[in-house]
Coordinates of C-alpha atoms and ligand atoms in Angstrom, one line a residue:
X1 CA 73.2 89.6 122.3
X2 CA 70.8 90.6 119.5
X3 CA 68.9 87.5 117.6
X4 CA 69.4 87.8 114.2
X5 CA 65.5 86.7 113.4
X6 CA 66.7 85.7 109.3
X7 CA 62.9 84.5 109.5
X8 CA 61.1 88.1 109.9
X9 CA 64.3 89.6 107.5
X10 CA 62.7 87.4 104.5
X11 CA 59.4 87.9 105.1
X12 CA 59.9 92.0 105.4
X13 CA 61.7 91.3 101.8
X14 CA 58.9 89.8 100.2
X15 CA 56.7 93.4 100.9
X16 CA 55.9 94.9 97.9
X17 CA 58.0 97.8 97.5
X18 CA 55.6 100.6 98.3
X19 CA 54.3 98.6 101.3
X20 CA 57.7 98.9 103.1
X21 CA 58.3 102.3 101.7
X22 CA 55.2 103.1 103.8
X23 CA 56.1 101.2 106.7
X24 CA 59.4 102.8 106.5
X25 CA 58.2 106.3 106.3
X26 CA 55.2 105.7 109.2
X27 CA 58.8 104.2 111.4
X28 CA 60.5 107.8 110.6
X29 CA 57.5 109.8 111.3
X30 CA 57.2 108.1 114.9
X31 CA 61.0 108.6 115.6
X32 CA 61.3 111.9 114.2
X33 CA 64.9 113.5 114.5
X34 CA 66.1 110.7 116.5
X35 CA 67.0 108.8 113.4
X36 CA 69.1 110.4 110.2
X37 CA 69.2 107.9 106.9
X38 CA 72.3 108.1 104.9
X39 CA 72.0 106.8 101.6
X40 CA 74.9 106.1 99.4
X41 CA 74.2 106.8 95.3
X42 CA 74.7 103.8 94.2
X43 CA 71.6 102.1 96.7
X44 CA 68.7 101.5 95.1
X45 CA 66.4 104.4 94.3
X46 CA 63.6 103.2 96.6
X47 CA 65.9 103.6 99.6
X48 CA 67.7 106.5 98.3
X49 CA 64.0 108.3 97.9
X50 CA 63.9 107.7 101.9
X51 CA 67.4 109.3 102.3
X52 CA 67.7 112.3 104.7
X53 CA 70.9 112.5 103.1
X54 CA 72.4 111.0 99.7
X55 CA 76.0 111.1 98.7
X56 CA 79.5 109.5 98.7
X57 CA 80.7 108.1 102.0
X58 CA 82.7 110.6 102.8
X59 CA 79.6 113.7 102.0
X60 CA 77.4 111.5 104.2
X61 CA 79.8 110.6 107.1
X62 CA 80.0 114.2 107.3
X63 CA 76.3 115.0 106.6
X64 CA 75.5 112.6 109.6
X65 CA 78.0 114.1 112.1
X66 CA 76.0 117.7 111.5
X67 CA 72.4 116.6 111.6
X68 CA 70.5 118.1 114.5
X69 CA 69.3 115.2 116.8
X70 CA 70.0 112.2 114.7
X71 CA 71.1 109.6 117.8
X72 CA 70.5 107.1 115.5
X73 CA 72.3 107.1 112.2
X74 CA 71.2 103.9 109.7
X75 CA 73.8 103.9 107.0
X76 CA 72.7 102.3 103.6
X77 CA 75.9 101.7 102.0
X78 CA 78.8 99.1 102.5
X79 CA 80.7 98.5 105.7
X80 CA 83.7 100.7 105.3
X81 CA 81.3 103.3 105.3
X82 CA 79.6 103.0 108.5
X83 CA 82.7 102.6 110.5
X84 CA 83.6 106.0 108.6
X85 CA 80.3 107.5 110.4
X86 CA 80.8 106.1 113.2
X87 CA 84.5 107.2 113.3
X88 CA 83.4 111.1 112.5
X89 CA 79.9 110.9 114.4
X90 CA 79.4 112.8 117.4
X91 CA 79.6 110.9 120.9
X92 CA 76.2 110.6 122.2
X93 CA 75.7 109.1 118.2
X94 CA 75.5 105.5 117.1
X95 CA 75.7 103.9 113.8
X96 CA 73.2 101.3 112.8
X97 CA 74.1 99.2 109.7
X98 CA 71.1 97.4 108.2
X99 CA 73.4 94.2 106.8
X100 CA 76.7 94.1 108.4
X101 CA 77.9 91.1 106.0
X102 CA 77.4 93.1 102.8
X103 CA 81.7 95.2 102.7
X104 CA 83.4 95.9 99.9
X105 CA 85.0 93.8 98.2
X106 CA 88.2 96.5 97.4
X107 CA 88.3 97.5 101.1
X108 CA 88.6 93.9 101.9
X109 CA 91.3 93.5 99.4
X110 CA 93.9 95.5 101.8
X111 CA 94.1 93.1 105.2
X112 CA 96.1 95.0 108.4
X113 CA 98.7 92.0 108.1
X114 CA 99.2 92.1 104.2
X115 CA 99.9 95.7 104.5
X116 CA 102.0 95.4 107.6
X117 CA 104.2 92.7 105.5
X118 CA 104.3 95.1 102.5
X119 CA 105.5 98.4 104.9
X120 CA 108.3 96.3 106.0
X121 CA 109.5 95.4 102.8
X122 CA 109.1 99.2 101.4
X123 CA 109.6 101.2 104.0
X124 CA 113.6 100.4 105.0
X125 CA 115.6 103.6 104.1
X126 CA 113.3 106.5 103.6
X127 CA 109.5 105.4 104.4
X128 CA 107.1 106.5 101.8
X129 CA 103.5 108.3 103.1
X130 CA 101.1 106.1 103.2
X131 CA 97.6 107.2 101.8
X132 CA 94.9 105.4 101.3
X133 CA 91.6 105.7 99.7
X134 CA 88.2 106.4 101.8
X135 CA 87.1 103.0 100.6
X136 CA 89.4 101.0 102.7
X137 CA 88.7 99.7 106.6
X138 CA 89.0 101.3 109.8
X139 CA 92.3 99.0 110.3
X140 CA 93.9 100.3 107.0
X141 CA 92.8 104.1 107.7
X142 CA 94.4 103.9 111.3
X143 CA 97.7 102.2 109.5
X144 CA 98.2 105.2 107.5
X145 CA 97.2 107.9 110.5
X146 CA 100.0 105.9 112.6
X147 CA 102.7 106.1 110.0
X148 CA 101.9 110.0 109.3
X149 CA 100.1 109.7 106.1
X150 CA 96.2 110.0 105.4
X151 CA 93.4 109.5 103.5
X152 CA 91.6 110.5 100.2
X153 CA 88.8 110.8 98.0
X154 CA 88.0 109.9 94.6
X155 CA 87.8 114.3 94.3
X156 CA 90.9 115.3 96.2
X157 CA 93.2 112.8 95.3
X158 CA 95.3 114.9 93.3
X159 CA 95.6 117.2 95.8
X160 CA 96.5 114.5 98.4
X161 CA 99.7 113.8 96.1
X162 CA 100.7 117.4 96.3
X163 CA 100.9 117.3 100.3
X164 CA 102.5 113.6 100.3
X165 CA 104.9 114.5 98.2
X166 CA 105.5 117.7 100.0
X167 CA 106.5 114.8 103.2
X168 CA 108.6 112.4 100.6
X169 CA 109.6 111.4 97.4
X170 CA 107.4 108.5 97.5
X171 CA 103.8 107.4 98.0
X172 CA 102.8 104.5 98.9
X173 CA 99.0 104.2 98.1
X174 CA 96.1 101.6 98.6
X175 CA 94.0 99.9 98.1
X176 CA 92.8 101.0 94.2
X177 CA 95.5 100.2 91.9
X178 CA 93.4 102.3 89.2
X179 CA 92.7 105.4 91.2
X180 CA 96.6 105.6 92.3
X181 CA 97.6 105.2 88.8
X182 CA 95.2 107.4 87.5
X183 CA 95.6 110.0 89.9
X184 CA 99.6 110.0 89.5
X185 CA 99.5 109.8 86.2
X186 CA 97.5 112.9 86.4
X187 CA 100.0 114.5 88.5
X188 CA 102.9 113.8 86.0
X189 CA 104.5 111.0 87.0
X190 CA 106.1 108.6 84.6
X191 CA 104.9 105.1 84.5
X192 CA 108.0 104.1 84.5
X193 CA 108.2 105.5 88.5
X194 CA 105.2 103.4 89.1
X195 CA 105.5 100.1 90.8
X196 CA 102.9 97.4 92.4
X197 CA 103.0 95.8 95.5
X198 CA 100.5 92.4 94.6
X199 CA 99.6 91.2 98.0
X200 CA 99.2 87.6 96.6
X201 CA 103.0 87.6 96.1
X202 CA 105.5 86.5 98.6
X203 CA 107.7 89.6 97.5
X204 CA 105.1 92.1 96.1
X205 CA 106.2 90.9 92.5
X206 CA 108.5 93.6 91.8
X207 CA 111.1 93.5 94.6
X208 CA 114.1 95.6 92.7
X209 CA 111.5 98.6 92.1
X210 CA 110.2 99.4 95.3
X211 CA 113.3 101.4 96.5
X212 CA 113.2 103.4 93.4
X213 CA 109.4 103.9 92.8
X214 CA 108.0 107.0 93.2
X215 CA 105.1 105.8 94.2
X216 CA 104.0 101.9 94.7
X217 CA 100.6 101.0 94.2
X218 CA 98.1 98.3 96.2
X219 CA 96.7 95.6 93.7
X220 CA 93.5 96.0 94.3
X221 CA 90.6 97.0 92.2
X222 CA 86.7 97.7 92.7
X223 CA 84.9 94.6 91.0
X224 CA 82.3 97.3 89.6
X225 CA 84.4 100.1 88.1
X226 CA 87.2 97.3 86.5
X227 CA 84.3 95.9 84.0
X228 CA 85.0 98.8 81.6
X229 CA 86.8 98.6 79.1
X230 CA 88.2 100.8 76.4
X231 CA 86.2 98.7 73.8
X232 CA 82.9 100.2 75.5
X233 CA 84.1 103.6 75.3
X234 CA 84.9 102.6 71.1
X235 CA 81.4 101.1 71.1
X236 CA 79.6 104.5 72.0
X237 CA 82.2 106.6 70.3
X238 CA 81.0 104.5 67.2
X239 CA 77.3 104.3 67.6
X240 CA 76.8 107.4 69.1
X241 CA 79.3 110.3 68.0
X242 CA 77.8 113.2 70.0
X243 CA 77.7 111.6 72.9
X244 CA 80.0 112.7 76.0
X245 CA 81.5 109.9 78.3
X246 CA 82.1 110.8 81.8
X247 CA 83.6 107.5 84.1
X248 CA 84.6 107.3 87.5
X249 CA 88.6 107.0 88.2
X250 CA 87.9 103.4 89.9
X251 CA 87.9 102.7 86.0
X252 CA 91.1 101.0 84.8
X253 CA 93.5 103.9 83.1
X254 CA 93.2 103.3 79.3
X255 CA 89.3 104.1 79.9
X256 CA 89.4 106.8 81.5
X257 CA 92.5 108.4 79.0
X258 CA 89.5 107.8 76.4
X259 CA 87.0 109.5 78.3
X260 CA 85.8 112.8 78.0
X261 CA 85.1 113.8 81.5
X262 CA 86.1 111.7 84.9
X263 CA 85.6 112.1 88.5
X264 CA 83.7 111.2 91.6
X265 CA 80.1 110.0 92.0
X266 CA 79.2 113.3 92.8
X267 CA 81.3 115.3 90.0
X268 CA 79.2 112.6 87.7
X269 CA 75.8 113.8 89.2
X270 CA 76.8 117.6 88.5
X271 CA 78.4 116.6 84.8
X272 CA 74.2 115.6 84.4
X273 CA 72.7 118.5 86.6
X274 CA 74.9 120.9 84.1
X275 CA 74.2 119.4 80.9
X276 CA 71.0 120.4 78.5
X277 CA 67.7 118.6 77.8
X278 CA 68.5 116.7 74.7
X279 CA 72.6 115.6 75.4
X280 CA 73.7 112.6 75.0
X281 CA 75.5 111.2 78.0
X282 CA 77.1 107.6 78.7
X283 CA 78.1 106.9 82.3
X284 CA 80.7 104.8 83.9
X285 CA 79.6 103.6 87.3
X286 CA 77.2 101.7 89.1
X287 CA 73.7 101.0 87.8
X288 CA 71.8 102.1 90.2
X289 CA 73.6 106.2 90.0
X290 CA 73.0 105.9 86.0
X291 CA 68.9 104.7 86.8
X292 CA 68.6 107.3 89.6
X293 CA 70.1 110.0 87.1
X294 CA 67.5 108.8 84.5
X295 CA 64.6 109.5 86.3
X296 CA 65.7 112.8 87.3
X297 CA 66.5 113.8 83.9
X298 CA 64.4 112.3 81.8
X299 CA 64.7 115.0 78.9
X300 CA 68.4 113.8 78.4
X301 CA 70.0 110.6 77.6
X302 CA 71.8 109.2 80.5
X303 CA 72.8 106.0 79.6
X304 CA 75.2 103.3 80.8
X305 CA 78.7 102.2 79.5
X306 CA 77.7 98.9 80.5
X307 CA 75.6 97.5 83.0
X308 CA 77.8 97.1 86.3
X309 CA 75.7 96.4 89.9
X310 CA 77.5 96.7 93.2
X311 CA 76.7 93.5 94.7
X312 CA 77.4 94.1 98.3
X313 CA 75.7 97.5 98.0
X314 CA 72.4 95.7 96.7
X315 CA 72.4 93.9 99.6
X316 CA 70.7 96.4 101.8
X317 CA 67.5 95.6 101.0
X318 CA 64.0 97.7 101.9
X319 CA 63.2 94.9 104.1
X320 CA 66.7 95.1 106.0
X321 CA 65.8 98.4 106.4
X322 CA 62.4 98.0 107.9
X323 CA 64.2 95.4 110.0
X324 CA 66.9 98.0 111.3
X325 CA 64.2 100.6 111.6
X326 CA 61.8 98.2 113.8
X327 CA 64.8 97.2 116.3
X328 CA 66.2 100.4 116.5
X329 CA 67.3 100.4 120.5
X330 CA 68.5 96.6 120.2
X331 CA 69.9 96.3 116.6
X332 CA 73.8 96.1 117.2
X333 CA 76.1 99.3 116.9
X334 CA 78.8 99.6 114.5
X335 CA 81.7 99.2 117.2
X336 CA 84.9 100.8 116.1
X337 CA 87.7 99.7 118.6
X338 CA 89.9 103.2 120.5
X339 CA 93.0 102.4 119.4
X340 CA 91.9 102.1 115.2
X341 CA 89.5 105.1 115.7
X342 CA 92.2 107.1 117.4
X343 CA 94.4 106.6 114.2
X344 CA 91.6 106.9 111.7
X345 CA 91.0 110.1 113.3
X346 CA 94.5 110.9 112.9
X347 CA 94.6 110.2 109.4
X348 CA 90.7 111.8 108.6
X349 CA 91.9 115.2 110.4
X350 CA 95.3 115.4 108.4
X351 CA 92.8 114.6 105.2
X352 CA 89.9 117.7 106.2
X353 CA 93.3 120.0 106.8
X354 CA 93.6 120.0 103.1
X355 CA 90.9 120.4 102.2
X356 CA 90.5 123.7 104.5
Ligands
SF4_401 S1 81.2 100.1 93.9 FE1 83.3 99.2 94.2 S2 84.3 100.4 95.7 FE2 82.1 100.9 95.8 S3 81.4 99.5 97.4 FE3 81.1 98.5 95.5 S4 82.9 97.2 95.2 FE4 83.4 98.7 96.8

């Protein structure tokens, strides 16, 4: 049983910054390929400078499962994440992750029974395909690989509609109430075919639309992305009338209607790469994306919509990951249970077919 030593964790988080960096590094250089960092973009830059690999948790599940050696992969990101690595990893690989308190709070918005309760309301006559976004648990990935539907992306979400509706007329789709929106909407579906199941409702709130709804959306929401607001897109628009907005489709949908550009973290780091010294550019994500994207192009403006911090993300710390890095054989795997990473699987495959 490992000993959680919360003593040492503190102290290692009261280093000054480029003290641990150094410790950090000297730790990598003296495991060499037996450990592979993952990095998600919206960690701090200090960690996401130590990175072998920085991306979205799907890029760097992936990334992991192809590194050469890497026995040890230490994921900084949230939970759901590294039980995505450790779902997709190689056998002889195990995930290490540096906090295991720190999930996310839309993930955890979607429990196994409040979505169990909800399929046996909705799914009487013709079942709907169940998708559900990559940032959801294990449990909730394995639902919708057991019930023949799958996952997706913040980038092939659209596309995921296409084959789900090749299956059925309807989708049922969690946990992101704005992504599903956004992304049928997209796809041309009236609002009116929209419904929402609100898990905090005895009867989803809107029992006599299920049966009809072409495609039922999970209330949930990311805590980060739901702080825009169309009034912050006015604000820039009014201040700043050159300026291009790009946002992330967590936003809710009247923000993103007013945008000019949206799509995943990393269409949002190309948007930047592609655009010239001199443009003008307001960003709707994380904080910590928009500062890495500052220092790499410091002959733009890349500026904020608003200042929005993933909470649980900040909580992996350089210290946590000094800590993680000098317990490496003991520090506790993420355990994925067979029967959820059978399903999971299931669902992950049916997701990379598409994408083939
Ligand atoms: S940014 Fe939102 S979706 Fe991503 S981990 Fe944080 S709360 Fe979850």
């Amino acid at each position: 049983m490992f000993h959680w030593n919360l003593e040492k964790i503190r102290e290692l988080e009261a280093l000054p910054e480029a003290e641990a960096a150094e410790r950090i590094r000297a730790l990598r250089r003296s495991y060499g390929k037996e450990v592979c960092l993952l990095a998600h973009f919206y960690q701090r830059k200090a960690i996401t400078e130590l990175a072998d690999f920085v991306g979205d948790s799907f890029g760097l599940s992936q990334s992991a499962a192809h590194f050469q050696g890497g026995k040890y992969i230490v994921f900084a990101g949230v939970r759901f994440m590294a039980e995505s690595a450790a779902i997709l990893c190689r056998p002889e690989q195990v995930v290490l992750h540096p906090d295991p308190e720190a999930g996310c709070p839309m993930a955890d918005m979607a429990s196994q029974e409040e979505v169990q309760r909800a399929w046996s309301v909705i799914a009487g006559g013709k079942p709907p395909i169940p998708v559900t976004y990559m940032n959801s648990t294990a449990d909730i990935k394995a639902f919708c690989g057991e019930h023949g539907g799958t996952i997706c992306t913040s980038s092939n979400a659209a596309k995921t509609f296409e084959w789900a509706f090749a299956q059925s007329d309807r989708i049922f789709f969690l946990p992101d109430e704005h992504l599903g929106r956004n992304t049928a909407l997209k796809y041309g579906i009236d609002s009116e075919d929209i419904a929402v199941w609100d898990p905090q409702k005895p009867d989803g709130g809107e029992p006599e639309r299920y049966a009809d709804a072409k495609v039922i959306l999970w209330r949930g929401y990311c805590p980060v992305h739901q702080k825009f607001t169309a009034r912050d897109v006015d604000h820039v628009r009014t201040f700043y009338p050159k300026a291009k907005i790009v946002v992330h489709p967590e936003c809710p949908t009247d923000v993103v209607q007013k945008a000019d550009a949206v799509g995943s973290t990393d269409f949002i780091r190309k948007y930047v790469a592609a655009s010239q010294p001199g443009d003008q550019i307001f960003i709707g994500t994380e904080i910590n994306m928009i500062q890495t994207l500052q220092a790499q192009y410091p002959d733009r403006m890349v500026s904020k919509l608003h200042r929005s911090l993933c909470l649980t993300m900040y909580q992996i710390t350089m210290g946590r990951l000094l800590y993680t890095l000098e317990n490496l054989e003991s520090f506790p795997r993420v355990e994925v249970p067979e029967s959820v990473r059978h399903y999971s699987r299931v669902a992950l495959d049916r997701m990379l077919s598409l994408q083939a």
